[in-house]
Amino acid sequence: LAKTTQPISMDSYEGQEVNITCSHNNIATNDYITWYQQFPSQGPRFIIQGYKTKVTNEVASLFIPADRKSSTLSLPRVSLSDTAVYYCLVVRSNDYKLSFGAGTTVTVRA
Amino acid sequence: DAGITQSPRHKVTETGTPVTLRCHQTENHRYMYWYRQDPGHGLRLIHYSYGVKDTDKGEVSDGYSVSRSKTEDFLLTLESATSSQTSVYFCAIGETGGKEKLFFGSGTQLSVL
């Protein structure tokens, strides 16, 4: 699976938009981009997945350019409760060894 | 939330003793995983199962064994615990594996003294 690179940490303030970019230069045709969120003392939680262009749900938006070598998770108008670790994964249907890496620690301040 | 229960939630043990962690699911999902989480390393896959009695190694499987005799239970065993196995252990389940979403348990904090 393609290796992913994302920032170790990001700081933000309440009400701002947070954008986390993940690089995956070696992504393959049948790979999908998936993001998980992990709050302290909890297991990760799936938040969004996409293949190309833009995907939006009630939690976040995922932007994927045409070359798919990177993706950006956008968290609109964050609150203190969005403080968490966010993981970018490249996944495919026939590979079960999902690797999470260190993720991006997002800290939202008042 | 998906029906996943990890037990125990916390355990303190001594070096050299055997330890078994249990993951129980009520979702009838085929795939089950064990991860460990350590500062600076994110989550690392230890072992996973793709069906009853079907298991495979992950990236950090040394010192760990697993068993799955029933769909709902996935056991992780440390045959002889070491201090380097002090960690938070998470179980996850997935319906179809691969790109489908995983659901995680609440974790087990294991301390090996």
CSV table of C-alpha atoms in Angstrom, one decimal:
chain,number,residue,atom,x,y,z
A,1,LEU,CA,0.0,0.0,0.0
A,2,ALA,CA,1.1,3.6,-0.6
A,3,LYS,CA,3.0,5.2,2.2
A,4,THR,CA,1.4,8.3,3.6
A,5,THR,CA,3.0,11.5,5.0
A,6,GLN,CA,1.1,14.0,7.1
A,7,PRO,CA,2.1,16.7,9.6
A,8,ILE,CA,2.8,15.6,13.1
A,9,SER,CA,0.8,18.3,14.7
A,10,MET,CA,-1.4,21.4,14.0
A,11,ASP,CA,-2.8,24.1,16.3
A,12,SER,CA,-6.0,26.0,15.7
A,13,TYR,CA,-8.6,28.1,17.5
A,14,GLU,CA,-12.3,27.6,17.9
A,15,GLY,CA,-14.3,28.6,14.9
A,16,GLN,CA,-11.5,28.3,12.4
A,17,GLU,CA,-11.2,25.8,9.5
A,18,VAL,CA,-8.6,23.2,9.8
A,19,ASN,CA,-7.0,21.6,6.7
A,20,ILE,CA,-4.8,18.6,7.1
A,21,THR,CA,-2.9,17.5,3.9
A,22,CYS,CA,-1.7,14.0,3.4
A,23,SER,CA,0.8,12.9,0.8
A,24,HIS,CA,0.5,9.5,-0.9
A,25,ASN,CA,2.7,9.7,-4.0
A,26,ASN,CA,2.6,6.0,-4.8
A,27,ILE,CA,-1.2,5.6,-4.6
A,28,ALA,CA,-2.5,2.9,-7.0
A,29,THR,CA,-5.5,2.9,-9.3
A,30,ASN,CA,-7.7,0.8,-6.9
A,31,ASP,CA,-6.7,2.6,-3.7
A,32,TYR,CA,-9.0,4.7,-1.6
A,33,ILE,CA,-8.2,7.5,0.8
A,34,THR,CA,-9.6,7.1,4.3
A,35,TRP,CA,-9.4,9.2,7.4
A,36,TYR,CA,-9.9,8.2,11.0
A,37,GLN,CA,-10.2,10.4,14.1
A,38,GLN,CA,-9.1,9.3,17.6
A,39,PHE,CA,-10.0,11.1,20.8
A,40,PRO,CA,-7.9,10.6,23.9
A,41,SER,CA,-8.5,7.3,25.7
A,42,GLN,CA,-10.7,6.0,22.8
A,43,GLY,CA,-10.2,3.9,19.8
A,44,PRO,CA,-10.1,5.5,16.3
A,45,ARG,CA,-13.3,6.3,14.5
A,46,PHE,CA,-13.9,6.3,10.8
A,47,ILE,CA,-14.8,9.8,9.5
A,48,ILE,CA,-14.6,9.9,5.7
A,49,GLN,CA,-13.4,8.0,2.6
A,50,GLY,CA,-13.0,9.1,-1.0
A,51,TYR,CA,-11.6,8.1,-4.3
A,52,LYS,CA,-11.4,11.3,-6.3
A,53,THR,CA,-12.7,14.9,-6.3
A,54,LYS,CA,-14.7,15.9,-3.2
A,55,VAL,CA,-16.6,14.0,-0.5
A,56,THR,CA,-18.5,15.7,2.2
A,57,ASN,CA,-20.4,14.4,5.3
A,58,GLU,CA,-21.6,15.9,8.5
A,59,VAL,CA,-18.1,15.8,10.1
A,60,ALA,CA,-15.7,16.8,7.4
A,61,SER,CA,-14.8,17.3,3.7
A,62,LEU,CA,-12.2,15.4,1.8
A,63,PHE,CA,-10.6,17.0,-1.3
A,64,ILE,CA,-8.6,14.8,-3.7
A,65,PRO,CA,-6.9,16.4,-6.7
A,66,ALA,CA,-7.0,14.7,-10.1
A,67,ASP,CA,-3.5,13.1,-9.7
A,68,ARG,CA,-4.6,11.7,-6.3
A,69,LYS,CA,-1.1,12.0,-5.0
A,70,SER,CA,-2.3,14.0,-2.0
A,71,SER,CA,-5.6,14.6,-0.2
A,72,THR,CA,-6.8,17.3,2.2
A,73,LEU,CA,-9.2,16.7,5.1
A,74,SER,CA,-11.1,19.9,6.0
A,75,LEU,CA,-12.7,20.4,9.4
A,76,PRO,CA,-15.0,23.4,9.2
A,77,ARG,CA,-15.4,25.7,12.2
A,78,VAL,CA,-13.6,23.5,14.7
A,79,SER,CA,-14.5,23.4,18.4
A,80,LEU,CA,-12.6,22.3,21.4
A,81,SER,CA,-14.1,18.8,21.0
A,82,ASP,CA,-12.4,18.4,17.7
A,83,THR,CA,-9.0,18.1,19.5
A,84,ALA,CA,-7.9,14.6,18.4
A,85,VAL,CA,-5.4,12.6,16.3
A,86,TYR,CA,-6.3,12.3,12.7
A,87,TYR,CA,-5.0,9.4,10.6
A,88,CYS,CA,-4.7,9.3,6.8
A,89,LEU,CA,-4.8,5.8,5.3
A,90,VAL,CA,-4.6,4.5,1.8
A,91,VAL,CA,-6.7,1.3,1.5
A,92,ARG,CA,-7.8,-1.2,-1.1
A,93,SER,CA,-10.4,-3.9,-1.2
A,94,ASN,CA,-8.1,-6.9,-1.1
A,95,ASP,CA,-5.6,-5.8,1.5
A,96,TYR,CA,-6.4,-6.3,5.2
A,97,LYS,CA,-3.2,-5.1,6.8
A,98,LEU,CA,-4.3,-1.5,7.4
A,99,SER,CA,-1.5,0.6,8.7
A,100,PHE,CA,-2.2,3.7,10.7
A,101,GLY,CA,1.1,5.6,11.3
A,102,ALA,CA,1.5,8.3,13.8
A,103,GLY,CA,-1.3,10.6,12.5
A,104,THR,CA,-1.7,14.4,13.0
A,105,THR,CA,-2.5,15.7,16.4
A,106,VAL,CA,-4.9,18.6,16.1
A,107,THR,CA,-5.2,20.9,19.1
A,108,VAL,CA,-8.0,23.4,19.2
A,109,ARG,CA,-7.7,26.2,21.7
A,110,ALA,CA,-10.3,28.6,23.0
B,1,ASP,CA,-21.6,2.2,18.3
B,2,ALA,CA,-20.5,-1.2,17.1
B,3,GLY,CA,-20.8,-4.0,19.7
B,4,ILE,CA,-17.2,-4.5,20.6
B,5,THR,CA,-16.0,-5.3,24.1
B,6,GLN,CA,-12.4,-5.6,25.2
B,7,SER,CA,-11.5,-7.2,28.5
B,8,PRO,CA,-9.9,-6.5,30.8
B,9,ARG,CA,-9.8,-2.7,30.4
B,10,HIS,CA,-6.7,-2.4,32.6
B,11,LYS,CA,-4.1,-4.9,33.6
B,12,VAL,CA,-0.9,-4.8,35.5
B,13,THR,CA,1.3,-7.9,35.3
B,14,GLU,CA,4.9,-9.0,35.9
B,15,THR,CA,7.6,-9.8,33.4
B,16,GLY,CA,7.5,-13.4,32.3
B,17,THR,CA,3.9,-14.1,33.1
B,18,PRO,CA,1.4,-15.1,30.4
B,19,VAL,CA,-1.4,-12.6,29.6
B,20,THR,CA,-4.5,-13.0,27.5
B,21,LEU,CA,-6.6,-10.2,26.2
B,22,ARG,CA,-10.1,-10.8,24.9
B,23,CYS,CA,-12.1,-9.0,22.2
B,24,HIS,CA,-15.8,-9.9,21.9
B,25,GLN,CA,-18.1,-8.6,19.1
B,26,THR,CA,-21.8,-8.9,18.6
B,27,GLU,CA,-21.8,-7.7,15.0
B,28,ASN,CA,-21.0,-11.0,13.3
B,29,HIS,CA,-18.2,-9.3,11.3
B,30,ARG,CA,-15.8,-11.5,9.6
B,31,TYR,CA,-12.6,-9.6,10.1
B,32,MET,CA,-11.0,-8.9,13.5
B,33,TYR,CA,-7.7,-7.1,14.3
B,34,TRP,CA,-5.4,-6.5,17.2
B,35,TYR,CA,-3.4,-3.2,17.3
B,36,ARG,CA,-1.0,-1.7,19.8
B,37,GLN,CA,-0.6,2.0,20.3
B,38,ASP,CA,2.6,3.6,21.7
B,39,PRO,CA,3.6,7.2,21.8
B,40,GLY,CA,5.2,8.3,18.5
B,41,HIS,CA,4.2,5.1,16.7
B,42,GLY,CA,0.5,5.5,16.1
B,43,LEU,CA,-1.3,2.2,15.8
B,44,ARG,CA,0.6,-0.9,14.7
B,45,LEU,CA,-1.1,-4.1,13.5
B,46,ILE,CA,-0.2,-7.2,15.6
B,47,HIS,CA,-2.4,-9.9,14.1
B,48,TYR,CA,-5.6,-10.1,12.3
B,49,SER,CA,-8.2,-12.7,11.5
B,50,TYR,CA,-10.3,-13.2,8.3
B,51,GLY,CA,-12.5,-16.0,9.7
B,52,VAL,CA,-12.8,-18.6,12.4
B,53,LYS,CA,-9.4,-20.3,12.8
B,54,ASP,CA,-8.0,-18.1,10.0
B,55,THR,CA,-5.3,-15.6,11.2
B,56,ASP,CA,-2.3,-13.8,9.9
B,57,LYS,CA,0.6,-11.8,11.2
B,58,GLY,CA,0.8,-8.0,11.2
B,59,GLU,CA,3.8,-5.8,11.3
B,60,VAL,CA,4.7,-6.3,15.0
B,61,SER,CA,3.7,-10.0,15.7
B,62,ASP,CA,6.8,-11.2,17.5
B,63,GLY,CA,6.0,-12.2,21.1
B,64,TYR,CA,2.2,-12.4,20.4
B,65,SER,CA,-0.2,-15.2,19.4
B,66,VAL,CA,-3.8,-15.1,18.6
B,67,SER,CA,-6.8,-17.5,18.4
B,68,ARG,CA,-10.2,-17.3,17.0
B,69,SER,CA,-12.4,-20.3,17.7
B,70,LYS,CA,-15.7,-18.5,17.3
B,71,THR,CA,-16.8,-15.6,15.1
B,72,GLU,CA,-17.4,-13.4,18.1
B,73,ASP,CA,-14.1,-13.8,20.0
B,74,PHE,CA,-10.5,-13.0,19.1
B,75,LEU,CA,-7.9,-13.6,21.8
B,76,LEU,CA,-4.5,-12.0,22.0
B,77,THR,CA,-1.9,-13.9,24.1
B,78,LEU,CA,1.4,-12.7,25.3
B,79,GLU,CA,3.1,-16.0,26.2
B,80,SER,CA,5.8,-14.4,28.4
B,81,ALA,CA,5.1,-10.7,28.9
B,82,THR,CA,8.0,-8.2,28.6
B,83,SER,CA,8.3,-4.6,29.6
B,84,SER,CA,8.4,-3.6,25.9
B,85,GLN,CA,4.8,-4.9,25.6
B,86,THR,CA,3.5,-2.3,27.9
B,87,SER,CA,1.1,-0.5,25.7
B,88,VAL,CA,-2.6,0.2,24.9
B,89,TYR,CA,-4.1,-2.6,22.9
B,90,PHE,CA,-7.1,-2.0,20.6
B,91,CYS,CA,-9.3,-4.5,18.9
B,92,ALA,CA,-11.1,-3.7,15.7
B,93,ILE,CA,-13.7,-5.4,13.6
B,94,GLY,CA,-14.6,-5.0,9.9
B,95,GLU,CA,-17.4,-6.5,7.8
B,96,THR,CA,-15.6,-7.2,4.6
B,97,GLY,CA,-11.9,-6.2,5.2
B,98,GLY,CA,-9.7,-4.0,3.1
B,99,LYS,CA,-11.2,-0.6,2.3
B,100,GLU,CA,-14.3,-1.0,4.4
B,101,LYS,CA,-14.4,0.9,7.6
B,102,LEU,CA,-13.1,-0.6,10.9
B,103,PHE,CA,-14.8,-0.2,14.2
B,104,PHE,CA,-12.6,-0.1,17.3
B,105,GLY,CA,-13.0,-1.1,20.9
B,106,SER,CA,-12.2,1.1,23.8
B,107,GLY,CA,-8.8,-0.4,24.4
B,108,THR,CA,-6.9,-2.3,27.1
B,109,GLN,CA,-4.1,-0.6,29.0
B,110,LEU,CA,-1.5,-3.2,29.8
B,111,SER,CA,1.5,-2.5,32.1
B,112,VAL,CA,4.2,-5.1,32.4
B,113,LEU,CA,6.5,-4.4,35.4
